[in-house]
mmCIF file of C-alpha atoms in Angstrom:
data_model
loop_
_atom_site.group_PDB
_atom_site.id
_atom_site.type_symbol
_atom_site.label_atom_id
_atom_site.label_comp_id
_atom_site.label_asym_id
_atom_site.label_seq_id
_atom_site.Cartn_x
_atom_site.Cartn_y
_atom_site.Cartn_z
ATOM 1 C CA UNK A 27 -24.367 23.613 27.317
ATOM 2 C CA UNK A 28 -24.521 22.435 23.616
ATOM 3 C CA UNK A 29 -22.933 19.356 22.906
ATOM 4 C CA UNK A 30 -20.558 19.192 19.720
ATOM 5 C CA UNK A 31 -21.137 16.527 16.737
ATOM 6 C CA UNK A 32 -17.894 14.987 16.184
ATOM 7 C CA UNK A 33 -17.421 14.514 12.841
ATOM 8 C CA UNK A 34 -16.673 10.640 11.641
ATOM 9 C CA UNK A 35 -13.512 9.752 10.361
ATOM 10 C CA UNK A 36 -14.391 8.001 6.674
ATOM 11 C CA UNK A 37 -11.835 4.756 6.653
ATOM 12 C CA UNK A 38 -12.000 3.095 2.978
ATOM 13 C CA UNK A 39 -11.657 -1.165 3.931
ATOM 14 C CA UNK A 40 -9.258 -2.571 0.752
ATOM 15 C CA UNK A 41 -10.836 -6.097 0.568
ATOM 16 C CA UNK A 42 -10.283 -8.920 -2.122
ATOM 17 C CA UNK A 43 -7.363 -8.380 -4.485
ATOM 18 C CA UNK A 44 -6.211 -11.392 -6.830
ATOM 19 C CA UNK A 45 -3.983 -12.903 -4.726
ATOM 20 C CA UNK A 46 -4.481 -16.422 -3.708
ATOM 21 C CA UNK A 47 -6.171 -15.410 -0.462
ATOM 22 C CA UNK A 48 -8.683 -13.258 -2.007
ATOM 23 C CA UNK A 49 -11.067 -14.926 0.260
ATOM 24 C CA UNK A 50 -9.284 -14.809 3.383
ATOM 25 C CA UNK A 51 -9.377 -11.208 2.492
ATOM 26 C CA UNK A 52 -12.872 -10.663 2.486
ATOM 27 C CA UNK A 53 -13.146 -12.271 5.549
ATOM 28 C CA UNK A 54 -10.855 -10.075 7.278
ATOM 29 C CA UNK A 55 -12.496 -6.525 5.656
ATOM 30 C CA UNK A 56 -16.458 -7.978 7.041
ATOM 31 C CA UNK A 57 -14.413 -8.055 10.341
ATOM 32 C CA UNK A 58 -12.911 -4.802 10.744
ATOM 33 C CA UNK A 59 -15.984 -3.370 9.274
ATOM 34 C CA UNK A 60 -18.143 -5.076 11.645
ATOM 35 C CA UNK A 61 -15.557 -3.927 14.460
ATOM 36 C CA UNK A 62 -15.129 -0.421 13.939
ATOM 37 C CA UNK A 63 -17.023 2.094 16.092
ATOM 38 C CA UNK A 64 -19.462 3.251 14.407
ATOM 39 C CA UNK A 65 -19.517 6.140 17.016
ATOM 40 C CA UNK A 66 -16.011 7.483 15.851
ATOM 41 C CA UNK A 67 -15.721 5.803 11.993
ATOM 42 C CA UNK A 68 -17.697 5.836 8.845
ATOM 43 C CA UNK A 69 -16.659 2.566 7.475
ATOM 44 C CA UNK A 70 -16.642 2.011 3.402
ATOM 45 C CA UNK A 71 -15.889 -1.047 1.374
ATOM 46 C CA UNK A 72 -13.570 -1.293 -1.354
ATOM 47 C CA UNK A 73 -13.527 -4.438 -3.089
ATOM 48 C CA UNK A 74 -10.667 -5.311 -5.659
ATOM 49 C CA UNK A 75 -11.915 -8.396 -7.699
ATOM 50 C CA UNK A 76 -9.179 -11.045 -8.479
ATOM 51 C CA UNK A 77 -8.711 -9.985 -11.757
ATOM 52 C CA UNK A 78 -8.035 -6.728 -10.343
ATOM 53 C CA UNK A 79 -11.451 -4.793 -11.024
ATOM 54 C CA UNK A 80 -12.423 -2.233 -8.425
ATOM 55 C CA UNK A 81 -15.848 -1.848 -6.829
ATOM 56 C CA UNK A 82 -17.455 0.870 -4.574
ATOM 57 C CA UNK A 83 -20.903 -0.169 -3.361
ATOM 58 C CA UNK A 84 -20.634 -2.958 -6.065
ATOM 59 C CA UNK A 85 -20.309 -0.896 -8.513
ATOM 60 C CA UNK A 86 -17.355 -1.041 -11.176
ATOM 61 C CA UNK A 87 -15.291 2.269 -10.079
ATOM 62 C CA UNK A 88 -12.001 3.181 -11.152
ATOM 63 C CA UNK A 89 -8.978 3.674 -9.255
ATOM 64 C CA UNK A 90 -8.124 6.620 -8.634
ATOM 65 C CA UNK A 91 -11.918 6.767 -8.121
ATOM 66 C CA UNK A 92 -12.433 4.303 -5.699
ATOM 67 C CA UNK A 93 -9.813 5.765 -3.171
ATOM 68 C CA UNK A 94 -10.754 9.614 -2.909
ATOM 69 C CA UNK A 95 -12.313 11.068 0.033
ATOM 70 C CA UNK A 96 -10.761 9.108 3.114
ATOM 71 C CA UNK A 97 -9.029 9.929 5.895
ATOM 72 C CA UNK A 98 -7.308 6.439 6.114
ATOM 73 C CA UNK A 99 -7.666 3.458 3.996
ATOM 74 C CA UNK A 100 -7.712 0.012 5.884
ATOM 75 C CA UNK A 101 -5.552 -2.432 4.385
ATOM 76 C CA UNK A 102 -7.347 -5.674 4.553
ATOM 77 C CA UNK A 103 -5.873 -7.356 1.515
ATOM 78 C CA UNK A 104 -3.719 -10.511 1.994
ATOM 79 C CA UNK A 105 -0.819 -11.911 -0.490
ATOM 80 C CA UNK A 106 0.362 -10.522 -3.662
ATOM 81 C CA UNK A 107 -0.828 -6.619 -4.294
ATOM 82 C CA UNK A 108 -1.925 -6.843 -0.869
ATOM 83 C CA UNK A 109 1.672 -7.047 1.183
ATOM 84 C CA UNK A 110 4.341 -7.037 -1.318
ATOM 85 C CA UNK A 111 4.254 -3.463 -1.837
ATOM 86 C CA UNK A 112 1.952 -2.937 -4.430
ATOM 87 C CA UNK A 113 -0.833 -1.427 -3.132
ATOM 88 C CA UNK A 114 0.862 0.701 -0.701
ATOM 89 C CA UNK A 115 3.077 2.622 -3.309
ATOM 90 C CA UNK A 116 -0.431 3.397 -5.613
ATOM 91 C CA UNK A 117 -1.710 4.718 -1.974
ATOM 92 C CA UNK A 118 1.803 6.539 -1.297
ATOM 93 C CA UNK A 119 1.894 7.824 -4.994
ATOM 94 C CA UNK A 120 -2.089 9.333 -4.297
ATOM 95 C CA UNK A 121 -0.623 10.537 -0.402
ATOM 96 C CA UNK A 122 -3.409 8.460 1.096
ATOM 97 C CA UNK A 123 -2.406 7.384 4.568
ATOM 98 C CA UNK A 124 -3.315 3.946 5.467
ATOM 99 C CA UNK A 125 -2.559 1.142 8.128
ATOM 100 C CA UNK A 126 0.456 -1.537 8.008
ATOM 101 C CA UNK A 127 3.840 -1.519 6.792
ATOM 102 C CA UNK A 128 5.396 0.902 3.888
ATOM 103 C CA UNK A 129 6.369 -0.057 0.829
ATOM 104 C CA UNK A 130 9.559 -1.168 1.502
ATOM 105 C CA UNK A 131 8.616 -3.085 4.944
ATOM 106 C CA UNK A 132 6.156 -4.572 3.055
ATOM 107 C CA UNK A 133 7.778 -5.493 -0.129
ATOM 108 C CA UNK A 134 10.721 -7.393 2.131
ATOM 109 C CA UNK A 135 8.267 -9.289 3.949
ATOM 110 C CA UNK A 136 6.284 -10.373 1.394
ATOM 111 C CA UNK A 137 9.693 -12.078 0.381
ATOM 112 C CA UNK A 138 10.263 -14.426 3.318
ATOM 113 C CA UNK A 139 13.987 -15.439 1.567
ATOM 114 C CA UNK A 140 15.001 -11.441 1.859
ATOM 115 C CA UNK A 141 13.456 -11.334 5.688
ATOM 116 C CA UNK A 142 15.137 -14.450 6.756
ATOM 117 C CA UNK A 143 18.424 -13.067 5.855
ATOM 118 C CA UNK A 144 17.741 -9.528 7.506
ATOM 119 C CA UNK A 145 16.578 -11.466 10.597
ATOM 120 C CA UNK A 146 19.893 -13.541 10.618
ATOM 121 C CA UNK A 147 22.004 -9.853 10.213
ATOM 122 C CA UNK A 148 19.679 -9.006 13.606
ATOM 123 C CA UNK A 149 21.292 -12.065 15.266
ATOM 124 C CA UNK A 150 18.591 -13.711 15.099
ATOM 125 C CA UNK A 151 18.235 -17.605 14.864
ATOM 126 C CA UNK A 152 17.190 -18.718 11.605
ATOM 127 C CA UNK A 153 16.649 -22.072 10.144
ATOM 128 C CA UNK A 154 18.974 -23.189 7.594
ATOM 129 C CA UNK A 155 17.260 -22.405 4.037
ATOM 130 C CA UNK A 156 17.974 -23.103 0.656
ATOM 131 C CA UNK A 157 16.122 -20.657 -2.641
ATOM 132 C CA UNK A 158 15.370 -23.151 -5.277
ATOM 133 C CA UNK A 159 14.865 -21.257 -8.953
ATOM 134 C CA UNK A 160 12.145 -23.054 -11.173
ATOM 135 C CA UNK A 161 13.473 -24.625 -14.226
ATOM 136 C CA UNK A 162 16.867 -24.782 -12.717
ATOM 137 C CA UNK A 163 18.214 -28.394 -11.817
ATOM 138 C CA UNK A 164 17.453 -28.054 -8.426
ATOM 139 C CA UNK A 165 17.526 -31.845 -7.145
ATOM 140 C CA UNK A 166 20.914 -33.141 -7.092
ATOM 141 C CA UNK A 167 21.769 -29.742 -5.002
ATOM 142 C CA UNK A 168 18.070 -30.307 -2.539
ATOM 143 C CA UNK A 169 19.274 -33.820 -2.158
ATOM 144 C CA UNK A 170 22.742 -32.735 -0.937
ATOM 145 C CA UNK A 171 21.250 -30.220 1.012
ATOM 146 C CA UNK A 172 18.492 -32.330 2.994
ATOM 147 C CA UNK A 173 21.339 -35.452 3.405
ATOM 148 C CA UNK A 174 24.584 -33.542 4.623
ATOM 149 C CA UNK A 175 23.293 -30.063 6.037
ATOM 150 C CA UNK A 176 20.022 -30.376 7.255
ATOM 151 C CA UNK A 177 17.818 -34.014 7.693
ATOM 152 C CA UNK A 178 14.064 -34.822 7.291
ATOM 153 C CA UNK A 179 11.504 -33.231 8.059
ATOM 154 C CA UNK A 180 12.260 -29.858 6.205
ATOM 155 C CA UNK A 181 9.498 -27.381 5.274
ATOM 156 C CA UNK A 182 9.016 -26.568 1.276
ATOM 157 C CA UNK A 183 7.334 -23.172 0.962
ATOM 158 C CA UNK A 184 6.996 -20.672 -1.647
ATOM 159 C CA UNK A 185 8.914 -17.597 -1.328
ATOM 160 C CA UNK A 186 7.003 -14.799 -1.891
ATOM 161 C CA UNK A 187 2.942 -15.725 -0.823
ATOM 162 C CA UNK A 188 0.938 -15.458 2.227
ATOM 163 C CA UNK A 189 2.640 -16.638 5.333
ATOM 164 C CA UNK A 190 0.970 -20.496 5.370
ATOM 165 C CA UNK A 191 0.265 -20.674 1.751
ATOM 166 C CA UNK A 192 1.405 -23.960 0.051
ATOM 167 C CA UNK A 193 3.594 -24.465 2.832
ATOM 168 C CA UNK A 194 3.996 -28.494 3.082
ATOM 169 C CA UNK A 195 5.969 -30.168 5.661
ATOM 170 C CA UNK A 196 8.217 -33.306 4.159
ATOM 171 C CA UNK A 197 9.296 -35.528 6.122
ATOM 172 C CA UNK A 198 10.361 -38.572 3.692
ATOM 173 C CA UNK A 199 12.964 -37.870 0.291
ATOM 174 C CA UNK A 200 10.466 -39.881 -1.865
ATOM 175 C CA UNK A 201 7.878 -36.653 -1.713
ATOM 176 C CA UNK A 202 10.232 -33.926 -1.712
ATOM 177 C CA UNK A 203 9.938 -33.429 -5.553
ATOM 178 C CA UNK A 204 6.176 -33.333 -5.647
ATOM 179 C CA UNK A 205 6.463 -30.376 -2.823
ATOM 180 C CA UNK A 206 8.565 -28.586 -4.697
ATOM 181 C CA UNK A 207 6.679 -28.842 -7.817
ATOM 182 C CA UNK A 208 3.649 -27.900 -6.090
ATOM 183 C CA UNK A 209 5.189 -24.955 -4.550
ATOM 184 C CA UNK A 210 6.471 -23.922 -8.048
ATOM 185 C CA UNK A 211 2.585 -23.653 -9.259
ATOM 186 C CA UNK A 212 2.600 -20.537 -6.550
ATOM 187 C CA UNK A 213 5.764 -19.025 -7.325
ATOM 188 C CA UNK A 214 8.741 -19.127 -8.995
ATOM 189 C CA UNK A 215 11.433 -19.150 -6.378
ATOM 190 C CA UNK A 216 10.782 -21.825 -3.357
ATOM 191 C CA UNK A 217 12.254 -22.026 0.139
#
């Protein structure tokens, strides 16, 4: 009885991208890589620089380039591009099927202000948040907020970045401000 060769499934790893965790990213991509069965899954790397360059065997490739010939790309991109959306329309537009979330999942989890308030329509139990807007006066209105609806410690975070990026816990009024500005260098709206 002959035995059949199974062909390999070619997965393309997205890895890098020029979000903040660009690094994170690359760590995650070695992993599945290194993970994958090489039995069932021909694994290829597809590095996206943070200034948005592709690669392909380290090698500057184009776009459209760099994601022909899979049967699934791997998403292993964190942050902005990564899990906002981005990435997965340019894959929808090209009818590439890949792992995680679709565009829209993806885009309204990216922003955790738009999730929180789809979570509270599910019933479920939310902590009390207020969107600050930078360059608005956003102080006098914080202040209120921390002293009459909510009290110390409260968590500053920016809106719309990966889930523990320049998240800072305050817990005294006197470095609020400096949390918020901080948060502000990451994104312009802040939880």
């Amino acid at each position: 009885m002959k035995k059949e060769i199974q062909k390999l499934l070619r997965v393309g790893v997205l890895m890098g991208g020029p979000s903040s965790e660009h690094d994170v990213s690359l760590a995650t991509a070695q992993n599945v890589i290194e993970n994958l069965d090489k039995a069932r899954y021909e694994s290829v790397a597809i590095k996206i620089s943070k200034t948005g360059k592709w690669f392909l065997s380290g090698k500057p490739i184009n776009q459209s380039d760099a994601l022909k010939g899979y049967d699934v790309i791997f998403n292993a991109l964190h942050g902005t591009f990564g899990e906002d959306g981005k990435v997965q329309a340019i894959l929808e537009h090209a009818e590439i099927k890949y792992t995680g979330s679709g565009i829209a999942g993806s885009a309204i989890a990216m922003d955790k202000f738009h999730s929180r308030e789809i979570f509270k329509l599910a019933g479920l139990n939310t902590p009390r948040t207020m969107k600050l807007k930078k360059g608005e006066n956003y102080m006098a209105h914080l202040r209120f907020f921390i002293n009459k609806i909510v009290k110390l410690p409260v968590v500053i975070k920016p809106c719309s970045n990966g889930s523990s990026v320049g998240v800072q816990i305050v817990d005294d009024l006197n470095k609020l401000e400096k949390a918020v500005v901080s948060a502000f260098k990451l994104d312009r709206f802040v939880l």
